[in-house]
PDB file of C-alpha atoms in Angstrom:
ATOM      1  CA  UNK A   1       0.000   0.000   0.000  1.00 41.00           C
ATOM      2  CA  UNK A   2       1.690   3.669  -0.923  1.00 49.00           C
ATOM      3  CA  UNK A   3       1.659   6.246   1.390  1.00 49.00           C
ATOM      4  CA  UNK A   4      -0.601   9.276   0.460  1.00 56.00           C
ATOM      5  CA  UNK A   5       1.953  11.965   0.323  1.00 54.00           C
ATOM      6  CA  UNK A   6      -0.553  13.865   3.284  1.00 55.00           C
ATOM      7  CA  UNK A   7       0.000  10.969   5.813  1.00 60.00           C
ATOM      8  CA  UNK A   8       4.154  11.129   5.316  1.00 80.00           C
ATOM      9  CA  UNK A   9       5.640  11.968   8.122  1.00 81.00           C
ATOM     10  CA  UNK A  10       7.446  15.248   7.457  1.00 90.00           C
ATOM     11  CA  UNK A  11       8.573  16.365  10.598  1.00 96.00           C
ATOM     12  CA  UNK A  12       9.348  15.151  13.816  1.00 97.00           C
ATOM     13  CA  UNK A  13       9.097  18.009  17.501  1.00 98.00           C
ATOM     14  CA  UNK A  14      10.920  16.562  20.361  1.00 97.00           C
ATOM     15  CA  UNK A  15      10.764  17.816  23.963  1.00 96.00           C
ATOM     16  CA  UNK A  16      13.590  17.341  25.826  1.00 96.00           C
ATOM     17  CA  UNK A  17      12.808  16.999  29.574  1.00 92.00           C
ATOM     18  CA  UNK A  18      11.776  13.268  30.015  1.00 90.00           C
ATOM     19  CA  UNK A  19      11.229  12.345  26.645  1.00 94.00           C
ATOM     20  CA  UNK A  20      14.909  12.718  24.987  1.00 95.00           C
ATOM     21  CA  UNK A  21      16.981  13.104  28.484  1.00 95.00           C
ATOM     22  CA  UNK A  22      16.489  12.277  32.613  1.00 93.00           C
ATOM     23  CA  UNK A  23      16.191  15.503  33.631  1.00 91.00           C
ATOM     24  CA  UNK A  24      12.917  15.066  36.157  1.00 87.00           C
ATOM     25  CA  UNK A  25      14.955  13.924  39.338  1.00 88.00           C
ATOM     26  CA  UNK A  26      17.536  16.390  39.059  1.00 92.00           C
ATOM     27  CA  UNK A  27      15.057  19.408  38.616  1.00 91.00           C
ATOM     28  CA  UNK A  28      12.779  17.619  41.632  1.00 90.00           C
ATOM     29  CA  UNK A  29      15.677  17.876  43.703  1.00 92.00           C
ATOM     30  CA  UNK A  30      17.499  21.508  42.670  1.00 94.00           C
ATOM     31  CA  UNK A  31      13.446  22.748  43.151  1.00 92.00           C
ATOM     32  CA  UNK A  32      13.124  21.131  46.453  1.00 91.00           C
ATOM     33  CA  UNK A  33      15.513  22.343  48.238  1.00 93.00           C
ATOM     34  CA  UNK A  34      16.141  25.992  46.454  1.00 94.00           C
ATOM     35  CA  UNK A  35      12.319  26.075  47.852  1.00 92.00           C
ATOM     36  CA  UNK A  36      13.394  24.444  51.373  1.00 92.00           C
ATOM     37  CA  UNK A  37      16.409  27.093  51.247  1.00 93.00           C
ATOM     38  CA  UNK A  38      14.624  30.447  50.935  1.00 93.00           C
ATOM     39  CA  UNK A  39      11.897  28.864  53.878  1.00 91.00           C
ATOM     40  CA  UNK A  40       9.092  28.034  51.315  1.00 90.00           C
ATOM     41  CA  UNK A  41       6.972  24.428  52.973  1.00 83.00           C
ATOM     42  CA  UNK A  42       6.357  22.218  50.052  1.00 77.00           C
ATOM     43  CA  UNK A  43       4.044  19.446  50.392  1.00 69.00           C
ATOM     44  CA  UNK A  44       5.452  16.200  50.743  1.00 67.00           C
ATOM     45  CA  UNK A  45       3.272  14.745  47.752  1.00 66.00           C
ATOM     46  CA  UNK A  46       6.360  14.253  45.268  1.00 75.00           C
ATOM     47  CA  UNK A  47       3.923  13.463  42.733  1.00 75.00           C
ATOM     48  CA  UNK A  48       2.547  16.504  43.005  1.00 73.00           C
ATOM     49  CA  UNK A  49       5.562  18.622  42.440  1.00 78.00           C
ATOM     50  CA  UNK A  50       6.533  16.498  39.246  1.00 78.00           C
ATOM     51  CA  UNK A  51       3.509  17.213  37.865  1.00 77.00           C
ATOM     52  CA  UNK A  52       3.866  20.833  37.882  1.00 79.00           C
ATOM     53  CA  UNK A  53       7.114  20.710  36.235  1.00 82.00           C
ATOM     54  CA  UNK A  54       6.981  20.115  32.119  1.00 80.00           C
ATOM     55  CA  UNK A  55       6.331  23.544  32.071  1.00 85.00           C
ATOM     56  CA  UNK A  56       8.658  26.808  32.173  1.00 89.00           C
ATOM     57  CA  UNK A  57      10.153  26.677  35.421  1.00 91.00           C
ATOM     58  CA  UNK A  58       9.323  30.619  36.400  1.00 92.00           C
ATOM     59  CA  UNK A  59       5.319  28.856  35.605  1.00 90.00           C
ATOM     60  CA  UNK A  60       6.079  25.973  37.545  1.00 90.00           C
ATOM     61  CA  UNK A  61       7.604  27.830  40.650  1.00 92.00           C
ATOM     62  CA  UNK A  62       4.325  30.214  40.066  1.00 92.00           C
ATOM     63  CA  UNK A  63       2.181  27.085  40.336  1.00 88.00           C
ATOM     64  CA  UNK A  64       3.957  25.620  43.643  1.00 89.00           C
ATOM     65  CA  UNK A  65       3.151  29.362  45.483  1.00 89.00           C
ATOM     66  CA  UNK A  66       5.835  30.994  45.025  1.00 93.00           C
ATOM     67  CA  UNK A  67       6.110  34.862  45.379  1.00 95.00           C
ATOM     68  CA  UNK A  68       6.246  36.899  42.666  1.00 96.00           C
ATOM     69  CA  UNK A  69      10.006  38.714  43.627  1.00 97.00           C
ATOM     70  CA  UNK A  70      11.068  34.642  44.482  1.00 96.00           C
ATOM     71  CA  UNK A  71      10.470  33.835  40.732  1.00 96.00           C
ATOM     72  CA  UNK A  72      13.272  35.252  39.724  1.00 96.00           C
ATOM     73  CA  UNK A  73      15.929  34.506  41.820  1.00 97.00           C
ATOM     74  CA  UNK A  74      15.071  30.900  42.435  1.00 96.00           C
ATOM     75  CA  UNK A  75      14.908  30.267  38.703  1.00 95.00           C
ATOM     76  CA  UNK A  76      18.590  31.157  38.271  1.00 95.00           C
ATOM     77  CA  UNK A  77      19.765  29.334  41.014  1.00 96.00           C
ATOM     78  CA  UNK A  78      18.189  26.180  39.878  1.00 95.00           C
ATOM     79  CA  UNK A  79      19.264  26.811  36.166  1.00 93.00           C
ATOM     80  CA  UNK A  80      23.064  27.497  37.718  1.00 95.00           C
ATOM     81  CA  UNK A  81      22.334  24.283  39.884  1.00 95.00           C
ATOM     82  CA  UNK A  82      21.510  21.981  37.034  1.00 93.00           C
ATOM     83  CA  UNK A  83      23.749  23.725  34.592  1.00 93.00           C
ATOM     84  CA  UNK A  84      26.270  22.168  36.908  1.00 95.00           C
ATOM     85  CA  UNK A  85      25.422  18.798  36.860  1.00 94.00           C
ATOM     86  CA  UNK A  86      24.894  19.067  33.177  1.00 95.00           C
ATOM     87  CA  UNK A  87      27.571  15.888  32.009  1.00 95.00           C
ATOM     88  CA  UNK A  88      25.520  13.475  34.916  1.00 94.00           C
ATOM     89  CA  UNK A  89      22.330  13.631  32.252  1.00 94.00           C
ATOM     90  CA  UNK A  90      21.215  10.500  30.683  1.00 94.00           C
ATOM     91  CA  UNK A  91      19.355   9.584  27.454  1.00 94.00           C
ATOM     92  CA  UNK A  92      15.530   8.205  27.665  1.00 91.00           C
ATOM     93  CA  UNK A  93      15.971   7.256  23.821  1.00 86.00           C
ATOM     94  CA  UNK A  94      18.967   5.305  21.790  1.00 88.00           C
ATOM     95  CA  UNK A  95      21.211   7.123  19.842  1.00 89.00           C
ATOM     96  CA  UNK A  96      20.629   4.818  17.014  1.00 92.00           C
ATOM     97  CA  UNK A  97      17.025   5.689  16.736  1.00 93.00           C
ATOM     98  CA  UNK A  98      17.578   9.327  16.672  1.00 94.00           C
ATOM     99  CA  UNK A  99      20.040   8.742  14.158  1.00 94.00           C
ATOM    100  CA  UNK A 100      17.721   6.571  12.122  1.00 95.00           C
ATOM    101  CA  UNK A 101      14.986   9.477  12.523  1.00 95.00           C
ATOM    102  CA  UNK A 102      16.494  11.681  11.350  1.00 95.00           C
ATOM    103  CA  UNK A 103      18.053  10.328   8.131  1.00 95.00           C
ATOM    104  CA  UNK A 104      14.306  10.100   7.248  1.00 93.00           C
ATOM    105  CA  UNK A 105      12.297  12.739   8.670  1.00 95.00           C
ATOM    106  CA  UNK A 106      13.190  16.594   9.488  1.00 95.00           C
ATOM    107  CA  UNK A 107      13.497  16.954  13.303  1.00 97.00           C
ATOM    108  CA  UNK A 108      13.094  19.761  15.728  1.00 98.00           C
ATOM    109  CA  UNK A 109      14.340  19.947  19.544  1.00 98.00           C
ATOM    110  CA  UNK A 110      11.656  22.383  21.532  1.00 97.00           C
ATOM    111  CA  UNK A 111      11.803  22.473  25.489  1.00 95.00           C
ATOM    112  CA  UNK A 112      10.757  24.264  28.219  1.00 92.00           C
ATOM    113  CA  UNK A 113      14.475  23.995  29.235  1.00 92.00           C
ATOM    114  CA  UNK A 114      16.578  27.235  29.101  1.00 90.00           C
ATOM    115  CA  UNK A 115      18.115  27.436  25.671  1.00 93.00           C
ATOM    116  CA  UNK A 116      21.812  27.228  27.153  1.00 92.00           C
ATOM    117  CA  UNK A 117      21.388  24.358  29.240  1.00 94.00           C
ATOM    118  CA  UNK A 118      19.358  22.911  26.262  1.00 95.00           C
ATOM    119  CA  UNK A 119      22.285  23.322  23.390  1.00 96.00           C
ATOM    120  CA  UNK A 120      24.950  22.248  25.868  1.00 96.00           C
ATOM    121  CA  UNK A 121      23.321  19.321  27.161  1.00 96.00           C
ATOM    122  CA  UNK A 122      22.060  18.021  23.659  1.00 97.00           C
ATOM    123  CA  UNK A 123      25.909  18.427  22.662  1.00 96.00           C
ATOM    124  CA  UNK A 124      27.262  16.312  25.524  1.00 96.00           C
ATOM    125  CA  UNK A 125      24.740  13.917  24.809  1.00 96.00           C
ATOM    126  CA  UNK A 126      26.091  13.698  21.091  1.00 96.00           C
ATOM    127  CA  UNK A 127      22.521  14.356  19.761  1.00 97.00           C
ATOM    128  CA  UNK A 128      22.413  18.362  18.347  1.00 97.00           C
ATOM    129  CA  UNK A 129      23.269  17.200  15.154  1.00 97.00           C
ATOM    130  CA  UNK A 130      20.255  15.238  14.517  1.00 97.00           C
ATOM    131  CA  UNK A 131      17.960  18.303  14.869  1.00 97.00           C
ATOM    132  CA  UNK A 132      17.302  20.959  12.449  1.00 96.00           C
ATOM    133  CA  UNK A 133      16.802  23.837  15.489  1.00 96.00           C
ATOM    134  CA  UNK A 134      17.280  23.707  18.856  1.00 97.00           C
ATOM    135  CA  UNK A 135      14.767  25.609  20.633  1.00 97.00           C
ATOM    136  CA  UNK A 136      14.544  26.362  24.455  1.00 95.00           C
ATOM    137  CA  UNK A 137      12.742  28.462  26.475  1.00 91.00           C
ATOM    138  CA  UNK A 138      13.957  31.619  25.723  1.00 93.00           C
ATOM    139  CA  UNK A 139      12.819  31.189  21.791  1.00 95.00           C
ATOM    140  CA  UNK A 140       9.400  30.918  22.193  1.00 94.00           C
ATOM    141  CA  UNK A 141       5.948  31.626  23.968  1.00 93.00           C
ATOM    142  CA  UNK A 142       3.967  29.041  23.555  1.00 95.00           C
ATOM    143  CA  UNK A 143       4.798  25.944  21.935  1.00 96.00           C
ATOM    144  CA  UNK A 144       1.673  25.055  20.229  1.00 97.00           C
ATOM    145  CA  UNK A 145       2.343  28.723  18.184  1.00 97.00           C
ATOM    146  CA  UNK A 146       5.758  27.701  17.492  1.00 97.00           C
ATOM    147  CA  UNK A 147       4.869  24.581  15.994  1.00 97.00           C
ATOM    148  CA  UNK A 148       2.452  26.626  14.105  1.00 97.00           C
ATOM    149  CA  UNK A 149       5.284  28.472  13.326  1.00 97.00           C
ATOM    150  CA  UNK A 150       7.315  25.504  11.850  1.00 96.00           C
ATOM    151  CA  UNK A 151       4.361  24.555   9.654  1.00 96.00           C
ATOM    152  CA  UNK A 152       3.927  27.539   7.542  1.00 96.00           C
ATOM    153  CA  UNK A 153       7.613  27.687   7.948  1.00 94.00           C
ATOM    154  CA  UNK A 154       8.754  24.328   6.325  1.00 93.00           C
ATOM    155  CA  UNK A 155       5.517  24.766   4.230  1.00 93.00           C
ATOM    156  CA  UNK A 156       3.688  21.493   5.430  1.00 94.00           C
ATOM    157  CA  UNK A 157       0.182  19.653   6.086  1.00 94.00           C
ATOM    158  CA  UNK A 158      -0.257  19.560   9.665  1.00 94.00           C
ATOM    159  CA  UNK A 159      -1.077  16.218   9.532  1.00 94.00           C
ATOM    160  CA  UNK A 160       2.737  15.239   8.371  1.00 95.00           C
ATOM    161  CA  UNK A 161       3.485  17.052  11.686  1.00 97.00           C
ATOM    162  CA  UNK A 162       4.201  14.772  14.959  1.00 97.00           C
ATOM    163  CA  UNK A 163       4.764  16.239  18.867  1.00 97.00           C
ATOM    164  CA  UNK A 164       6.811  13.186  20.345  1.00 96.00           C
ATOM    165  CA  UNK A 165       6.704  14.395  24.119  1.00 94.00           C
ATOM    166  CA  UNK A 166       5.884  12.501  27.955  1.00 90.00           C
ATOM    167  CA  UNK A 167       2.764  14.336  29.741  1.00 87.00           C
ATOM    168  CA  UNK A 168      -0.775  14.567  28.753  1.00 85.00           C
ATOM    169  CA  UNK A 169      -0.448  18.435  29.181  1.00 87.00           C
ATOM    170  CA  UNK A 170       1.377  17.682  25.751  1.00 92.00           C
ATOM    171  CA  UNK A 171      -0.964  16.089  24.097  1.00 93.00           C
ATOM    172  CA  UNK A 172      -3.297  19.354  24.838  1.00 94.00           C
ATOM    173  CA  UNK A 173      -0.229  21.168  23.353  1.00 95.00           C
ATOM    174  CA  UNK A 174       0.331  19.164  20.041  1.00 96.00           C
ATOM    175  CA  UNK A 175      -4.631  19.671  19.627  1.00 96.00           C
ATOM    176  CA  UNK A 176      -3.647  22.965  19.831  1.00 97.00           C
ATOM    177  CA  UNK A 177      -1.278  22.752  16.977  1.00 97.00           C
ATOM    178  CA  UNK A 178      -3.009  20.727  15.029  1.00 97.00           C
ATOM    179  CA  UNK A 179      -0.545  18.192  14.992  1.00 97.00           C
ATOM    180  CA  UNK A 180      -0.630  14.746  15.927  1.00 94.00           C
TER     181      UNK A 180
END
């Protein structure tokens, strides 16, 4: 059976954050105790804390109660935190696959992740060069717009457009998009 040239798979939009690298333990820890540090009380339901993170972390410290004039400050300690620990990250996916990927399909990296810690890390982890862009935090609003953006960009059907991330606030992400 041949593929109808609207069902190819054109391009591929990878977060990063627990669906190409580890990351969730290291940011549950740096948050924890940044929080536990400047005498914010979490509650002790871990799950609950994970679940708030996926998104920007000035949103996600915003969503665990903290103050406004916190944001800030926090934010760049954790960032300088896990920038530190940057070479201890690990890979959710094989190399190989990647590789395979993207010898056949156009691929994008898009996190939530600040864009420095994003580059670095995908270069220690050997897998920049498999991705058209690299886009963190800093390069974009929303991401459902930005995959808008890459649609009219590269001139495709939405439906050849695929949001490969790990939390159901994703899949509300990729509707939005109009992707699959």
């Amino acid at each position: 059976m041949k593929t109808k040239e609207k069902d190819k798979i054109l391009l591929l939009v990878f977060d990063f954050d627990g669906t190409i690298a580890d990351t969730r333990e290291m940011y549950y820890t740096f948050i924890t105790s940044s929080l536990k540090s400047r005498g914010y009380t979490l509650n002790k339901d871990k799950s609950r804390i994970i679940r708030t993170m996926g998104s920007k972390l000035r949103v996600v410290l915003k969503n665990l109660g903290v103050k406004q004039k916190d944001i800030k400050p926090i934010t760049d300690e954790i960032r300088k935190a896990v920038y530190s620990r940057i070479k201890k990250i690990r890979l959710c996916v094989s190399i190989a696959d990647l590789r395979k990927l993207s010898k056949e399909h156009k691929m994008i990296l898009l996190s939530n992740s600040n864009s420095r810690f994003l580059k670095k890390a995908a270069s220690i982890l050997k897998i920049k060069k498999y991705f058209l862009k690299v886009l963190g935090a800093e390069d974009f609003s929303k991401k459902e717009i930005t995959i808008r953006q890459l649609i009219k960009k590269y001139r495709l059907n939405k439906n050849s457009v695929f949001y490969i991330a790990d939390r159901a606030s994703d899949v509300a992400i990729a509707r939005k998009a109009g992707v699959r």
